[in-house]
Tab-separated table of C-alpha atoms and ligand atoms in Angstrom:
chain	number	residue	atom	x	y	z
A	1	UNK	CA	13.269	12.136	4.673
A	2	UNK	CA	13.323	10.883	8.846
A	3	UNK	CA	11.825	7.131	8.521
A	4	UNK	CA	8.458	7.657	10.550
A	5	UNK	CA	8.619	3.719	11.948
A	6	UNK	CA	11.251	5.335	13.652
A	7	UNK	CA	9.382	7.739	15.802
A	8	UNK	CA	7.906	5.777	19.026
A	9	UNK	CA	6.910	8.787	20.938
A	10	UNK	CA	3.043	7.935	20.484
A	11	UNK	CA	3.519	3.838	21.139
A	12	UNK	CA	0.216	2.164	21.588
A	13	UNK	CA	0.214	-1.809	21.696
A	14	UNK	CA	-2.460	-3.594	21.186
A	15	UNK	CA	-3.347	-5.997	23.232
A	16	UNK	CA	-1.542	-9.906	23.012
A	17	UNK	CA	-5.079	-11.215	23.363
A	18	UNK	CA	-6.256	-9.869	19.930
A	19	UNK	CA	-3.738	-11.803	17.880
A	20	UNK	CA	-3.917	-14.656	20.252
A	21	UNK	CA	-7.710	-15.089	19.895
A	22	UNK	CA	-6.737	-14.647	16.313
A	23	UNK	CA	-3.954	-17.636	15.875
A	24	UNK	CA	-6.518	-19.686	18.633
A	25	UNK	CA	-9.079	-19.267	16.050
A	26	UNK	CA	-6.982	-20.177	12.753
A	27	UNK	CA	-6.068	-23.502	14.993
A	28	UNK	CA	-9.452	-24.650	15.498
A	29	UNK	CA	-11.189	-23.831	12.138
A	30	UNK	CA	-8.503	-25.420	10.124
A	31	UNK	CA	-9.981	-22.914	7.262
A	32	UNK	CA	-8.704	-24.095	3.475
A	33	UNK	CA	-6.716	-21.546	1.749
A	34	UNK	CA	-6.347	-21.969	-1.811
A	35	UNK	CA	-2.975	-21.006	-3.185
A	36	UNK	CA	-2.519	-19.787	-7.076
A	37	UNK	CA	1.490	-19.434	-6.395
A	38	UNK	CA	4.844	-19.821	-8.243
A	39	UNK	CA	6.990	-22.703	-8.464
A	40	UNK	CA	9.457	-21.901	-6.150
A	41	UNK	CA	8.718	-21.483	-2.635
A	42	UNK	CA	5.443	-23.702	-3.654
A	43	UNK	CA	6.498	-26.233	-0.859
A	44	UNK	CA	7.183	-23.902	1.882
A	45	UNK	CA	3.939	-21.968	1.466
A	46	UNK	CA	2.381	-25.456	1.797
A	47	UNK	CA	3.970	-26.108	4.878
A	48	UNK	CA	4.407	-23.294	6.796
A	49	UNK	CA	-0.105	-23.005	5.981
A	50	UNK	CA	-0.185	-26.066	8.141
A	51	UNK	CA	2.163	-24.816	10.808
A	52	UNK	CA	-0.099	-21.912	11.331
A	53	UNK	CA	-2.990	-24.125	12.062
A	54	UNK	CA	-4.719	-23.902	8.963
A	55	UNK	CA	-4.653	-26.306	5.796
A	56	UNK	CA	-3.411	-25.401	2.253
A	57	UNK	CA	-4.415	-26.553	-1.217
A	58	UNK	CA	-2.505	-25.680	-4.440
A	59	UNK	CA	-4.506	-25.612	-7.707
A	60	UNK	CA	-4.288	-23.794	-10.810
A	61	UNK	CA	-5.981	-25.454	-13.406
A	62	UNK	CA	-8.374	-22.798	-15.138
A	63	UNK	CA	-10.911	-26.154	-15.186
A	64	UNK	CA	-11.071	-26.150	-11.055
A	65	UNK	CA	-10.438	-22.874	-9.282
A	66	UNK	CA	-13.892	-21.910	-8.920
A	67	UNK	CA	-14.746	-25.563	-7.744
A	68	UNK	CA	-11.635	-25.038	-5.331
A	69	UNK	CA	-12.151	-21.835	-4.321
A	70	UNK	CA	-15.342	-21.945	-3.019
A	71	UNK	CA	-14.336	-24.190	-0.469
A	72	UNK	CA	-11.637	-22.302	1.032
A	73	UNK	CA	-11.385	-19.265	3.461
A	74	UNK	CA	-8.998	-17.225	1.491
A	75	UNK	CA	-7.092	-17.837	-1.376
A	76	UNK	CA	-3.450	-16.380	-1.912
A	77	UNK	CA	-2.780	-14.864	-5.630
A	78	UNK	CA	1.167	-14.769	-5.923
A	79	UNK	CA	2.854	-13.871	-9.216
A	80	UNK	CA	6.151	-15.020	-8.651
A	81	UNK	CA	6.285	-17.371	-11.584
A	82	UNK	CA	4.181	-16.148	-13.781
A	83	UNK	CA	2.358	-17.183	-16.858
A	84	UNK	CA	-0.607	-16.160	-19.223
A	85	UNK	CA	-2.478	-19.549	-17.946
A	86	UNK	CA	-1.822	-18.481	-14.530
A	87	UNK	CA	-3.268	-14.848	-14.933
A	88	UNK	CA	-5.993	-16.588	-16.158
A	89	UNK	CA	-6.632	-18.694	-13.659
A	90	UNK	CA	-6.041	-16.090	-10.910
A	91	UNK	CA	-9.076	-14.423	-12.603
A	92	UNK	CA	-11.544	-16.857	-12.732
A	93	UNK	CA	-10.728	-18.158	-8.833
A	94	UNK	CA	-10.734	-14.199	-7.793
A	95	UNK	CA	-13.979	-13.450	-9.598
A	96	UNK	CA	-15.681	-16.553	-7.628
A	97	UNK	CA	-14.235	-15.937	-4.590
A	98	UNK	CA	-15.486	-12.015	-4.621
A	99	UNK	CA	-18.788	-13.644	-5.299
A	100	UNK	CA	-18.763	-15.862	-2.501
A	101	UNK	CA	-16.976	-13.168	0.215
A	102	UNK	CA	-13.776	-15.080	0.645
A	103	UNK	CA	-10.960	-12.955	0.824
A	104	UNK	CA	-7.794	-12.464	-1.624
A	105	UNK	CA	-4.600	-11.993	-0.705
A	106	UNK	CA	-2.580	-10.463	-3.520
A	107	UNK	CA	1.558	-11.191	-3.134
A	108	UNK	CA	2.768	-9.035	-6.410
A	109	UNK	CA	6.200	-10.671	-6.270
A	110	UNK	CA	8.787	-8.648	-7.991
A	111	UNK	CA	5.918	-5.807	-9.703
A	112	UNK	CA	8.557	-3.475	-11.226
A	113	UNK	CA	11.109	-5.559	-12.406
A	114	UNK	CA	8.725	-6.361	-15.880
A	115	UNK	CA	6.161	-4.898	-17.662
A	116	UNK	CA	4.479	-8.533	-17.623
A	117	UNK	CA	4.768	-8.362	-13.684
A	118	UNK	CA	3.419	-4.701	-13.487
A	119	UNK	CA	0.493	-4.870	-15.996
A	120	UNK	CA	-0.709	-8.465	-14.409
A	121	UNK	CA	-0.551	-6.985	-10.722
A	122	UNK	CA	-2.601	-3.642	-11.966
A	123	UNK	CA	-5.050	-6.112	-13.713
A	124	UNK	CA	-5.483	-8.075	-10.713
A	125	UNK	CA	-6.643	-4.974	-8.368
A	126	UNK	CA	-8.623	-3.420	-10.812
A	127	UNK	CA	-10.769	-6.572	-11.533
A	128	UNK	CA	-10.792	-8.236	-8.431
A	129	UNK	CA	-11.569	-6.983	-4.931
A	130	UNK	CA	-8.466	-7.523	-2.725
A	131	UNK	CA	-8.501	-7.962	0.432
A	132	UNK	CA	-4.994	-7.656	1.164
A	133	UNK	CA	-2.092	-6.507	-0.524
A	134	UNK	CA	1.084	-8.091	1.196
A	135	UNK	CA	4.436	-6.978	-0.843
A	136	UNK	CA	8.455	-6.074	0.500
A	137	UNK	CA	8.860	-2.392	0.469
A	138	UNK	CA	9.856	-1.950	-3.164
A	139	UNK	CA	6.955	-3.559	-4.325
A	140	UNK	CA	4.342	-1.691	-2.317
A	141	UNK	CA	6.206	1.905	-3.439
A	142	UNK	CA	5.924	0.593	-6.966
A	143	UNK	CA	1.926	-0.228	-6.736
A	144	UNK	CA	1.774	3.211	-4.832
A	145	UNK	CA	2.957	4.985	-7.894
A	146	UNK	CA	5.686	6.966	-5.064
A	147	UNK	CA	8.383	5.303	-6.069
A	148	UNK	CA	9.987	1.440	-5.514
A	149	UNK	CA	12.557	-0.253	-6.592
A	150	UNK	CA	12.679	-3.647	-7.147
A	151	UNK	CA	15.458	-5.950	-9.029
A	152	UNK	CA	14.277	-9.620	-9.390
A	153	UNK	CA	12.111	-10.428	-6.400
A	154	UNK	CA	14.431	-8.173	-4.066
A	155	UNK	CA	13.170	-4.866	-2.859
A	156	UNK	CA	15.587	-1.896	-3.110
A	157	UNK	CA	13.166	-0.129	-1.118
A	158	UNK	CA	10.804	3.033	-1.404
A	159	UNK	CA	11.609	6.936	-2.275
A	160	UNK	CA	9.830	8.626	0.805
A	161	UNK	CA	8.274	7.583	4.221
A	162	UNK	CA	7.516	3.621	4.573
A	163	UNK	CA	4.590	4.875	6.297
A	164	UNK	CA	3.132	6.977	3.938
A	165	UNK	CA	3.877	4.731	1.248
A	166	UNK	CA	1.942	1.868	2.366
A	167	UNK	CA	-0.974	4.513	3.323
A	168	UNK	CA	-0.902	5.810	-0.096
A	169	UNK	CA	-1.062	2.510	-1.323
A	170	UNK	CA	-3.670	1.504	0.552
A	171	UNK	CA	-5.633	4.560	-0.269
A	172	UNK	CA	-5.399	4.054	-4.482
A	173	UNK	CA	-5.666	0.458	-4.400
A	174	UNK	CA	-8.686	0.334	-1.691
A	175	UNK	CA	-6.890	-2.540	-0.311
A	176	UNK	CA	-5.104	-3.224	3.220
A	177	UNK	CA	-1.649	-3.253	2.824
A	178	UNK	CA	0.874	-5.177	4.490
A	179	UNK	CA	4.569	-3.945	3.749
A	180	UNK	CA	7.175	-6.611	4.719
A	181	UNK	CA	10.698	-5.281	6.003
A	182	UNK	CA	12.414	-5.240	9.357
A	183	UNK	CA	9.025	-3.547	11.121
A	184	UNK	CA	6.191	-4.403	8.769
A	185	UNK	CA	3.687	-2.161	8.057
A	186	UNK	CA	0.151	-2.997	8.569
A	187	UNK	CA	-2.862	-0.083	6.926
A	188	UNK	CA	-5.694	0.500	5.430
A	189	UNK	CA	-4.908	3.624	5.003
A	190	UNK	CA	-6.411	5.094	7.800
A	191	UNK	CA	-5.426	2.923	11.058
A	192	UNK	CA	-1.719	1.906	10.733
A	193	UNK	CA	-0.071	-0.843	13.088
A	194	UNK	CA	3.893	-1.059	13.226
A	195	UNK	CA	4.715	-5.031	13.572
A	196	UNK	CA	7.919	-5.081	15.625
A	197	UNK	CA	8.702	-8.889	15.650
A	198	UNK	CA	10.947	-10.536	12.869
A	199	UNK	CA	14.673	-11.771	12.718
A	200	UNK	CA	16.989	-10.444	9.669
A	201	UNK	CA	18.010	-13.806	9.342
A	202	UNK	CA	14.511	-14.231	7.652
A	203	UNK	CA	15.961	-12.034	4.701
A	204	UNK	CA	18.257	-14.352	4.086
A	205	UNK	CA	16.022	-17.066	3.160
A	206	UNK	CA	14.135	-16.857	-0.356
A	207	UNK	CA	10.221	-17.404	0.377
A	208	UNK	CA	10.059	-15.691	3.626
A	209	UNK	CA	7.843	-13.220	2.048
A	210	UNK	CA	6.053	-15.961	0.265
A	211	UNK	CA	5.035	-17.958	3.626
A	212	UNK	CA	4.174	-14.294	5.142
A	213	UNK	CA	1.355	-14.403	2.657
A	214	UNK	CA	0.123	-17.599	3.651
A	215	UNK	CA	0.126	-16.977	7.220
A	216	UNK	CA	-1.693	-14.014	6.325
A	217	UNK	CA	-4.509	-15.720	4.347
A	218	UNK	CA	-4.650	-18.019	6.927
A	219	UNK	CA	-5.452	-15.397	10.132
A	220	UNK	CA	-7.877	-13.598	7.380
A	221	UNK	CA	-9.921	-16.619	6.284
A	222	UNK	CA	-10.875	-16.458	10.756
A	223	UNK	CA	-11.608	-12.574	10.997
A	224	UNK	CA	-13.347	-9.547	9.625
A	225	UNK	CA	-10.947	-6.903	10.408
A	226	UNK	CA	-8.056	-7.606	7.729
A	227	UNK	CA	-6.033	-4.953	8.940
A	228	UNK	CA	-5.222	-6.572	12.697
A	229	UNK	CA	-5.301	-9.935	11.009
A	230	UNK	CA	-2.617	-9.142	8.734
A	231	UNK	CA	-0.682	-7.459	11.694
A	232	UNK	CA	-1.591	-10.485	14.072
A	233	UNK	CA	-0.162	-13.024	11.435
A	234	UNK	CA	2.806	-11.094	10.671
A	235	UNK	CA	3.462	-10.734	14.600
A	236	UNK	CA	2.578	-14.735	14.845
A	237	UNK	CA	5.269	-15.213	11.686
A	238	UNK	CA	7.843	-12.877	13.100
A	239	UNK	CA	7.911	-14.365	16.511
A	240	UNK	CA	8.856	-17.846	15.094
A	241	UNK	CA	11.410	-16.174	13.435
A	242	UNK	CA	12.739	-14.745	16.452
A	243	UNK	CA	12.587	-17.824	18.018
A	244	UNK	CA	14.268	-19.985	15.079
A	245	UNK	CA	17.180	-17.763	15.193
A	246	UNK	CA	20.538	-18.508	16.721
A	247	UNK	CA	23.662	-16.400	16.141
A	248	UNK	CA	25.815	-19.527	14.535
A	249	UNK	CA	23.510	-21.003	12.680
A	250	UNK	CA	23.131	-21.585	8.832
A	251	UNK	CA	20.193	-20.307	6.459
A	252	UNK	CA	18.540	-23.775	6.124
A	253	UNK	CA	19.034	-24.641	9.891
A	254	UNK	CA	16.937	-21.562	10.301
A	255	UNK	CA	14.477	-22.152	8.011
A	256	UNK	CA	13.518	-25.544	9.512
A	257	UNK	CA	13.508	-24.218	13.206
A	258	UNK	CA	11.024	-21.108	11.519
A	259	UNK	CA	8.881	-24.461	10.424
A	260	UNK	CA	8.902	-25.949	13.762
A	261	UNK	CA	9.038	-22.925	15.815
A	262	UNK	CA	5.378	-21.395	14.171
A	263	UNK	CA	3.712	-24.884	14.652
A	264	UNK	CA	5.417	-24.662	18.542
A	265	UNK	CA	3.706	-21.369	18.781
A	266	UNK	CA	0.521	-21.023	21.312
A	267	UNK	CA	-1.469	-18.629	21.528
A	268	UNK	CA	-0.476	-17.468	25.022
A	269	UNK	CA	2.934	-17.558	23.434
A	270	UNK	CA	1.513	-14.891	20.687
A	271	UNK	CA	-0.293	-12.984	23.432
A	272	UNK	CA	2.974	-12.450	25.856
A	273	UNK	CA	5.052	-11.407	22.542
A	274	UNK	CA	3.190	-9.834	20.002
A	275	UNK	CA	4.605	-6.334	19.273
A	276	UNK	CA	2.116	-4.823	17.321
A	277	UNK	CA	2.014	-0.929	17.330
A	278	UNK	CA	-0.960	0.828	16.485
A	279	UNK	CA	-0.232	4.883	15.224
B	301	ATP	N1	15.534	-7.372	8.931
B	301	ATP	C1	14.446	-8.019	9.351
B	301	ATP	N2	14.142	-8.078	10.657
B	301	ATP	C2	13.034	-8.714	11.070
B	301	ATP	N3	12.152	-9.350	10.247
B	301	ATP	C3	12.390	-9.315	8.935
B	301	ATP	C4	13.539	-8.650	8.403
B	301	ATP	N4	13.517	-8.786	7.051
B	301	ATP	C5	12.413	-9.495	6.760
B	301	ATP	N5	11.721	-9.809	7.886
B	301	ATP	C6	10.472	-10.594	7.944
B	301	ATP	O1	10.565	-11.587	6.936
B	301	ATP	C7	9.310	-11.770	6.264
B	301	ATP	C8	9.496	-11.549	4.769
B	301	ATP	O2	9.693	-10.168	4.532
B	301	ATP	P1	10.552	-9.608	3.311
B	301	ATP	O3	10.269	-8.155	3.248
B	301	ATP	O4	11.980	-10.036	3.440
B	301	ATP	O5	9.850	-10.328	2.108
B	301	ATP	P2	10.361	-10.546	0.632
B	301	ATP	O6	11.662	-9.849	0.426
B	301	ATP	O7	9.249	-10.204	-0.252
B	301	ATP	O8	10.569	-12.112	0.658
B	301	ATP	P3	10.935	-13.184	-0.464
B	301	ATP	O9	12.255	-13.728	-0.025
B	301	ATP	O10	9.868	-14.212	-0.371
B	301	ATP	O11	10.986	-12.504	-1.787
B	301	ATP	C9	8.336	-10.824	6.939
B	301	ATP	O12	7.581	-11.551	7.872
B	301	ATP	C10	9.242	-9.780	7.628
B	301	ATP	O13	8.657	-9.303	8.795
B	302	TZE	C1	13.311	-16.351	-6.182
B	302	TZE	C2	11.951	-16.263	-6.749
B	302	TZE	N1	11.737	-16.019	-8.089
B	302	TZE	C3	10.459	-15.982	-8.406
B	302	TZE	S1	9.424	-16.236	-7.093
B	302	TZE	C4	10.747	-16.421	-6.038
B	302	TZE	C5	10.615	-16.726	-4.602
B	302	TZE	C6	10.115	-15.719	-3.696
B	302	TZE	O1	10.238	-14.430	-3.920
B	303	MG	MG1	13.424	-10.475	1.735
């Protein structure tokens, strides 16, 4: 089946001065966002929070999610390490932070690759209300129920269109859905928006997908339309990456240049660069 992120005949931008109002915004309200995350890339979600503008806590005691949620302005649920405590707490801190109108963003690292994985990340959008669904290609065709593949945390990718994948998606699980890959895909199952900035050297780095969550919660704790904030944060993540890259250079070089490169960023920087597509 032709790849329809391919096709470009219709190209509509939208304008640099939507994510740059966006990233502006994330900079000067600081908003908290509350992390329930694996083990990992713990660190680097921590960090690259920050870099965006924003500030991160990690907590995942059942005893003080609810207290911590409710101060933040999104909280990030990511499975990648997961255990029965953690499930737990992911439902307590969702179910107060649907009650106070903070959005979720659900990460459903490696759904697929275990039952454990699969059953948690159904349980998790059919209890809570997400707000955003950020996931690589193979885990966004497995939610879809069209076909993923995944094998650890590593997408093998999806069975049909990308595009109509994440719309499907986005269409069962109510959610917005933000499909990582070489050109993310931004929908909510109606509007779709084709993020064109990113460096393959960020595949090459474990947690890349991680931090693109964070960045996300971040530019979503400052808007009401998830959909462009997803795109605008993924454009804002992708551009450091761009910018981090150099042909000779070593994974880790990379990843600290991605570090220093999104806390660098401005928003007129955003606003000149930004490649965000709208279909
Ligand atoms: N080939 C590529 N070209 C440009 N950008 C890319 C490429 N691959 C990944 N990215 C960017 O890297 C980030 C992570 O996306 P990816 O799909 O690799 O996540 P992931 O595989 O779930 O990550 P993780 O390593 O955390 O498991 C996104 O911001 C995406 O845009
Ligand atoms: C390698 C790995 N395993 C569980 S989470 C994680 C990091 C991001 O996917
Ligand atoms: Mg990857």
């Amino acid at each position: 089946m032709p790849d329809s992120t391919n096709n470009s005949s219709s190209a509509r931008f939208v304008d640099g001065a939507i994510p740059a109002g966006l990233l502006a915004a994330v900079r000067s309200g600081r908003p908290l966002v509350h992390h329930i995350t694996n083990s990992v890339t713990i660190n680097d979600c921590a960090n690259i929070t920050i870099c965006a503008g924003a500030a991160p806590v990690m907590a995942e005691a059942p005893e003080e999610v609810a207290g911590m949620v409710a101060a933040a302005g999104a909280l990030v649920l990511n499975i990648g390490t997961l255990s029965a405590a953690q499930v737990e707490a992911m439902l307590i801190a969702g179910r107060r932070a649907n009650e106070l109108g903070i959005p979720v963003v659900l990460d459903p690292v490696g759904v697929g690759a275990t039952e454990f994985r699969t059953a948690t990340a159904h349980r998790l959008l059919d209890t809570l209300d997400i707000a955003v669904l950020k996931g690589n290609a193979g885990e966004i065709g497995v939610l879809a129920g069209t076909g993923g593949s995944v094998r650890g945390v590593d997408s093998g990718g999806v069975a049909g269109d990308p595009v109509e994948t994440a719309r499907e998606c986005a269409r069962s699980t109510g959610t917005v859905v933000a499909m990582t890959g070489a050109i993310d895909v931004v929908t909510d199952g109606s509007r779709v928006f084709l993020v064109r900035n990113g460096n393959p050297a960020m595949d090459r780095l474990s947690g890349t997908g991680c931090m693109a969550s964070s960045v996300t919660a971040a530019f979503v704790a400052v808007a009401d339309d998830y959909a462009v904030a997803s795109a605008a944060a993924l454009a804002a993540f992708g551009l450091a990456g761009e910018r981090a890259a150099c042909g000779a250079c070593g994974p880790y070089t990379f990843r600290t240049a991605l570090f220093d490169e999104l806390a660098g960023l401005s928003p007129d920087d955003l606003a000149g660069h930004a490649r965000i597509e709208e279909r």
